[in-house]
PDB file of C-alpha atoms in Angstrom:
ATOM      1  CA  MET A1126      -0.035   0.058  -0.080  1.00  0.00           C
ATOM      2  CA  GLY A1127       1.622   3.410  -1.078  1.00  0.00           C
ATOM      3  CA  LEU A1128       1.765   6.034   1.288  1.00  0.00           C
ATOM      4  CA  ILE A1129      -0.940   8.135  -0.256  1.00  0.00           C
ATOM      5  CA  ASP A1130      -3.261   5.185  -0.220  1.00  0.00           C
ATOM      6  CA  TYR A1131      -2.342   4.649   3.431  1.00  0.00           C
ATOM      7  CA  PHE A1132      -3.387   8.478   4.291  1.00  0.00           C
ATOM      8  CA  ARG A1133      -6.465   8.061   2.278  1.00  0.00           C
ATOM      9  CA  SER A1134      -7.668   4.844   4.127  1.00  0.00           C
ATOM     10  CA  ALA A1135      -6.575   6.604   7.342  1.00  0.00           C
ATOM     11  CA  ALA A1136      -9.016   9.382   6.806  1.00  0.00           C
ATOM     12  CA  GLY A1137     -11.927   7.098   7.771  1.00  0.00           C
ATOM     13  CA  PRO A1138     -15.199   5.958   6.357  1.00  0.00           C
ATOM     14  CA  ASN A1139     -17.001   9.226   5.805  1.00  0.00           C
ATOM     15  CA  LYS A1140     -14.039  10.355   3.581  1.00  0.00           C
ATOM     16  CA  GLY A1141     -16.084  10.444   0.300  1.00  0.00           C
ATOM     17  CA  SER A1142     -18.460  12.875   1.559  1.00  0.00           C
ATOM     18  CA  ALA A1143     -18.207  16.660   2.567  1.00  0.00           C
ATOM     19  CA  SER A1144     -19.655  15.514   6.030  1.00  0.00           C
ATOM     20  CA  VAL A1145     -15.814  15.077   7.297  1.00  0.00           C
ATOM     21  CA  ALA A1146     -16.605  15.980  11.000  1.00  0.00           C
ATOM     22  CA  LYS A1147     -13.602  18.188  11.329  1.00  0.00           C
ATOM     23  CA  GLU A1148     -11.380  20.120   8.888  1.00  0.00           C
ATOM     24  CA  ARG A1149      -7.778  19.025   9.727  1.00  0.00           C
ATOM     25  CA  LEU A1150      -4.194  18.979   8.501  1.00  0.00           C
ATOM     26  CA  ARG A1151      -1.908  15.706   9.115  1.00  0.00           C
ATOM     27  CA  ILE A1152       1.744  16.436   8.384  1.00  0.00           C
ATOM     28  CA  LEU A1153       4.311  13.511   8.601  1.00  0.00           C
ATOM     29  CA  VAL A1154       8.040  14.184   8.103  1.00  0.00           C
ATOM     30  CA  ALA A1155      10.519  11.201   7.971  1.00  0.00           C
ATOM     31  CA  HIS A1156      14.344  11.834   8.058  1.00  0.00           C
ATOM     32  CA  ASP A1157      16.348   8.937   7.184  1.00  0.00           C
ATOM     33  CA  ARG A1158      19.988   9.689   8.080  1.00  0.00           C
ATOM     34  CA  ALA A1159      22.982   8.126   6.012  1.00  0.00           C
ATOM     35  CA  ALA A1160      25.372   8.294   8.914  1.00  0.00           C
ATOM     36  CA  ARG A1161      25.057   8.635  12.849  1.00  0.00           C
ATOM     37  CA  ASP A1162      27.081  11.812  12.577  1.00  0.00           C
ATOM     38  CA  ARG A1163      24.472  13.531  10.511  1.00  0.00           C
ATOM     39  CA  PRO A1164      22.098  15.837  12.740  1.00  0.00           C
ATOM     40  CA  PHE A1165      18.618  15.289  13.792  1.00  0.00           C
ATOM     41  CA  TYR A1166      16.564  18.733  13.058  1.00  0.00           C
ATOM     42  CA  LEU A1167      12.952  17.862  12.791  1.00  0.00           C
ATOM     43  CA  PRO A1168      11.798  19.162  16.170  1.00  0.00           C
ATOM     44  CA  LYS A1169      13.205  22.967  15.214  1.00  0.00           C
ATOM     45  CA  LEU A1170      11.629  22.223  11.697  1.00  0.00           C
ATOM     46  CA  GLN A1171       8.277  21.821  13.233  1.00  0.00           C
ATOM     47  CA  GLU A1172       7.893  25.163  14.776  1.00  0.00           C
ATOM     48  CA  GLU A1173       8.675  26.597  11.415  1.00  0.00           C
ATOM     49  CA  ILE A1174       6.242  24.186   9.290  1.00  0.00           C
ATOM     50  CA  VAL A1175       3.437  25.365  11.606  1.00  0.00           C
ATOM     51  CA  ALA A1176       4.347  28.824  11.173  1.00  0.00           C
ATOM     52  CA  VAL A1177       4.139  28.251   7.357  1.00  0.00           C
ATOM     53  CA  ILE A1178       0.763  26.691   7.646  1.00  0.00           C
ATOM     54  CA  ARG A1179      -0.503  29.832   9.746  1.00  0.00           C
ATOM     55  CA  LYS A1180      -0.015  31.887   6.788  1.00  0.00           C
ATOM     56  CA  TYR A1181      -2.913  30.079   4.742  1.00  0.00           C
ATOM     57  CA  VAL A1182      -5.160  29.123   7.789  1.00  0.00           C
ATOM     58  CA  ALA A1183      -5.744  29.985  11.508  1.00  0.00           C
ATOM     59  CA  VAL A1184      -4.396  27.691  13.981  1.00  0.00           C
ATOM     60  CA  ASP A1185      -5.107  27.442  17.379  1.00  0.00           C
ATOM     61  CA  ASN A1186      -2.163  26.626  19.806  1.00  0.00           C
ATOM     62  CA  ASP A1187      -4.272  23.984  21.679  1.00  0.00           C
ATOM     63  CA  ALA A1188      -5.349  22.612  18.108  1.00  0.00           C
ATOM     64  CA  VAL A1189      -1.925  21.282  17.301  1.00  0.00           C
ATOM     65  CA  SER A1190      -0.533  18.059  18.621  1.00  0.00           C
ATOM     66  CA  VAL A1191       3.017  16.834  17.862  1.00  0.00           C
ATOM     67  CA  ASN A1192       4.408  13.323  18.102  1.00  0.00           C
ATOM     68  CA  TYR A1193       8.205  13.106  17.518  1.00  0.00           C
ATOM     69  CA  GLU A1194      10.156   9.602  17.626  1.00  0.00           C
ATOM     70  CA  GLN A1195      14.003   8.978  16.946  1.00  0.00           C
ATOM     71  CA  GLU A1196      15.519   5.622  16.493  1.00  0.00           C
ATOM     72  CA  ASP A1197      18.769   4.423  15.049  1.00  0.00           C
ATOM     73  CA  SER A1198      19.200   6.204  11.746  1.00  0.00           C
ATOM     74  CA  GLN A1199      15.470   7.601  11.426  1.00  0.00           C
ATOM     75  CA  GLU A1200      13.572  10.399  13.027  1.00  0.00           C
ATOM     76  CA  ILE A1201       9.858  10.989  12.370  1.00  0.00           C
ATOM     77  CA  LEU A1202       7.701  13.877  12.968  1.00  0.00           C
ATOM     78  CA  GLU A1203       3.998  13.873  13.026  1.00  0.00           C
ATOM     79  CA  VAL A1204       1.927  16.939  13.486  1.00  0.00           C
ATOM     80  CA  ASN A1205      -1.960  16.807  13.631  1.00  0.00           C
ATOM     81  CA  ILE A1206      -3.762  20.136  13.589  1.00  0.00           C
ATOM     82  CA  VAL A1207      -7.640  20.470  13.828  1.00  0.00           C
ATOM     83  CA  LEU A1208      -8.473  23.509  11.893  1.00  0.00           C
ATOM     84  CA  PRO A1209     -11.272  25.959  13.032  1.00  0.00           C
ATOM     85  CA  GLU A1210     -14.918  25.449  11.664  1.00  0.00           C
ATOM     86  CA  SER A1211     -15.835  27.604   8.676  1.00  0.00           C
ATOM     87  CA  PRO A1212     -17.751  30.820   9.843  1.00  0.00           C
ATOM     88  CA  PRO A1213     -21.537  30.055   9.607  1.00  0.00           C
TER      89      PRO A1213
ATOM     90  CA  MET B 127      -0.659   0.119  12.034  1.00  0.00           C
ATOM     91  CA  GLY B 128      -0.143   3.703  13.072  1.00  0.00           C
ATOM     92  CA  LEU B 129       1.522   6.281  10.639  1.00  0.00           C
ATOM     93  CA  ILE B 130       4.569   6.304  12.140  1.00  0.00           C
ATOM     94  CA  ASP B 131       5.073   2.602  12.107  1.00  0.00           C
ATOM     95  CA  TYR B 132       4.015   2.704   8.616  1.00  0.00           C
ATOM     96  CA  PHE B 133       6.782   5.072   8.000  1.00  0.00           C
ATOM     97  CA  ARG B 134       9.286   3.076   9.852  1.00  0.00           C
ATOM     98  CA  SER B 135       8.508  -0.263   7.929  1.00  0.00           C
ATOM     99  CA  ALA B 136       8.524   1.805   4.663  1.00  0.00           C
ATOM    100  CA  ALA B 137      12.059   2.795   5.314  1.00  0.00           C
ATOM    101  CA  GLY B 138      13.298  -0.701   4.137  1.00  0.00           C
ATOM    102  CA  PRO B 139      15.414  -3.466   5.619  1.00  0.00           C
ATOM    103  CA  ASN B 140      18.326  -1.636   6.437  1.00  0.00           C
ATOM    104  CA  LYS B 141      16.557   0.875   8.432  1.00  0.00           C
ATOM    105  CA  GLY B 142      18.475  -0.268  11.785  1.00  0.00           C
ATOM    106  CA  SER B 143      21.936   0.267  10.398  1.00  0.00           C
ATOM    107  CA  ALA B 144      23.907   3.574   9.737  1.00  0.00           C
ATOM    108  CA  SER B 145      24.193   2.089   6.212  1.00  0.00           C
ATOM    109  CA  VAL B 146      21.087   3.623   4.884  1.00  0.00           C
ATOM    110  CA  ALA B 147      21.955   4.087   1.097  1.00  0.00           C
ATOM    111  CA  LYS B 148      20.773   7.703   0.768  1.00  0.00           C
ATOM    112  CA  GLU B 149      20.013  10.250   3.438  1.00  0.00           C
ATOM    113  CA  ARG B 150      16.472  11.620   2.470  1.00  0.00           C
ATOM    114  CA  LEU B 151      13.502  13.482   3.741  1.00  0.00           C
ATOM    115  CA  ARG B 152       9.842  12.525   3.262  1.00  0.00           C
ATOM    116  CA  ILE B 153       7.090  14.816   3.739  1.00  0.00           C
ATOM    117  CA  LEU B 154       3.511  14.124   3.669  1.00  0.00           C
ATOM    118  CA  VAL B 155       0.595  16.552   4.148  1.00  0.00           C
ATOM    119  CA  ALA B 156      -3.083  15.476   4.201  1.00  0.00           C
ATOM    120  CA  HIS B 157      -5.926  18.108   4.471  1.00  0.00           C
ATOM    121  CA  ASP B 158      -9.349  16.623   5.049  1.00  0.00           C
ATOM    122  CA  ARG B 159     -11.895  19.517   4.128  1.00  0.00           C
ATOM    123  CA  ALA B 160     -15.082  19.939   6.327  1.00  0.00           C
ATOM    124  CA  ALA B 161     -16.783  21.364   3.368  1.00  0.00           C
ATOM    125  CA  ARG B 162     -16.544  21.761  -0.240  1.00  0.00           C
ATOM    126  CA  ASP B 163     -16.268  25.367  -0.276  1.00  0.00           C
ATOM    127  CA  ARG B 164     -13.155  25.382   1.841  1.00  0.00           C
ATOM    128  CA  PRO B 165      -9.927  26.124  -0.341  1.00  0.00           C
ATOM    129  CA  PHE B 166      -7.333  23.730  -1.355  1.00  0.00           C
ATOM    130  CA  TYR B 167      -3.946  25.254  -0.690  1.00  0.00           C
ATOM    131  CA  LEU B 168      -1.397  22.434  -0.523  1.00  0.00           C
ATOM    132  CA  PRO B 169       0.616  23.233  -3.767  1.00  0.00           C
ATOM    133  CA  LYS B 170       1.486  26.907  -2.512  1.00  0.00           C
ATOM    134  CA  LEU B 171       2.142  25.267   1.018  1.00  0.00           C
ATOM    135  CA  GLN B 172       4.601  22.784  -0.651  1.00  0.00           C
ATOM    136  CA  GLU B 173       6.914  25.621  -2.096  1.00  0.00           C
ATOM    137  CA  GLU B 174       7.003  27.321   1.531  1.00  0.00           C
ATOM    138  CA  ILE B 175       7.922  23.822   3.167  1.00  0.00           C
ATOM    139  CA  VAL B 176      10.952  23.093   0.892  1.00  0.00           C
ATOM    140  CA  ALA B 177      12.002  26.700   1.636  1.00  0.00           C
ATOM    141  CA  VAL B 178      11.797  25.911   5.312  1.00  0.00           C
ATOM    142  CA  ILE B 179      13.754  22.854   4.836  1.00  0.00           C
ATOM    143  CA  ARG B 180      16.540  24.590   2.745  1.00  0.00           C
ATOM    144  CA  LYS B 181      17.487  26.583   6.215  1.00  0.00           C
ATOM    145  CA  TYR B 182      18.651  23.319   7.533  1.00  0.00           C
ATOM    146  CA  VAL B 183      20.037  21.400   4.809  1.00  0.00           C
ATOM    147  CA  ALA B 184      21.365  22.070   1.272  1.00  0.00           C
ATOM    148  CA  VAL B 185      18.430  20.711  -1.289  1.00  0.00           C
ATOM    149  CA  ASP B 186      19.187  20.477  -5.066  1.00  0.00           C
ATOM    150  CA  ASN B 187      16.033  21.339  -7.191  1.00  0.00           C
ATOM    151  CA  ASP B 188      16.342  18.116  -9.086  1.00  0.00           C
ATOM    152  CA  ALA B 189      16.574  16.200  -5.791  1.00  0.00           C
ATOM    153  CA  VAL B 190      12.849  17.037  -4.775  1.00  0.00           C
ATOM    154  CA  SER B 191      10.097  14.923  -6.322  1.00  0.00           C
ATOM    155  CA  VAL B 192       6.476  16.083  -5.583  1.00  0.00           C
ATOM    156  CA  ASN B 193       3.126  13.996  -5.820  1.00  0.00           C
ATOM    157  CA  TYR B 194      -0.177  15.749  -5.385  1.00  0.00           C
ATOM    158  CA  GLU B 195      -3.712  14.165  -5.435  1.00  0.00           C
ATOM    159  CA  GLN B 196      -7.234  15.681  -4.927  1.00  0.00           C
ATOM    160  CA  GLU B 197     -10.123  13.708  -4.415  1.00  0.00           C
ATOM    161  CA  ASP B 198     -13.571  14.953  -2.851  1.00  0.00           C
ATOM    162  CA  SER B 199     -12.809  16.352   0.354  1.00  0.00           C
ATOM    163  CA  GLN B 200      -9.247  15.361   0.614  1.00  0.00           C
ATOM    164  CA  GLU B 201      -6.069  16.438  -0.835  1.00  0.00           C
ATOM    165  CA  ILE B 202      -2.452  14.884  -0.035  1.00  0.00           C
ATOM    166  CA  LEU B 203       0.891  16.080  -0.802  1.00  0.00           C
ATOM    167  CA  GLU B 204       3.946  13.803  -0.847  1.00  0.00           C
ATOM    168  CA  VAL B 205       7.460  15.520  -1.170  1.00  0.00           C
ATOM    169  CA  ASN B 206      10.372  13.170  -1.238  1.00  0.00           C
ATOM    170  CA  ILE B 207      13.988  14.969  -1.078  1.00  0.00           C
ATOM    171  CA  VAL B 208      17.213  13.207  -1.558  1.00  0.00           C
ATOM    172  CA  LEU B 209      19.679  14.723   0.566  1.00  0.00           C
ATOM    173  CA  PRO B 210      23.441  15.514  -0.719  1.00  0.00           C
ATOM    174  CA  GLU B 211      25.858  13.058   0.677  1.00  0.00           C
ATOM    175  CA  SER B 212      28.113  14.117   3.665  1.00  0.00           C
ATOM    176  CA  PRO B 213      31.493  15.617   2.555  1.00  0.00           C
ATOM    177  CA  PRO B 214      34.290  13.093   2.969  1.00  0.00           C
TER     178      PRO B 214
END
């Protein structure tokens, strides 16, 4: 299963209709290092990515959840943002 | 399987050792819209995300591959960047 198919299936059963309960952004960044002496930098990158997103849509601080994992030669950053509902 | 496990397994068999052939960044952004009138904006966001990454690591233009898909209420952006090898 390709990554895009994974994301599409992870969107849940009502993906097909506009009745998706919440508007949201899911961001995933994986850094595969070629050597152990290469720096990890995703935690710093994360703040700047959220700052870029704020140029396009309002983002409440408490609507951002971050998950960061680091293991051997790989670091993975996952940012989930629940976006504010459109004004009535 | 959570997204992070997916990414980890997608890194390939030699994930555990520092002998990962190439250093690379894989970025995935999924936007689930709550209503059809909400704008899609990931293609514009993509250029700014690559610009942020360039603050941390050198990125050749031809080392960036982009895949964008849009369907019903969801748009998905995938950016793969092969990073330059560390100087000997």
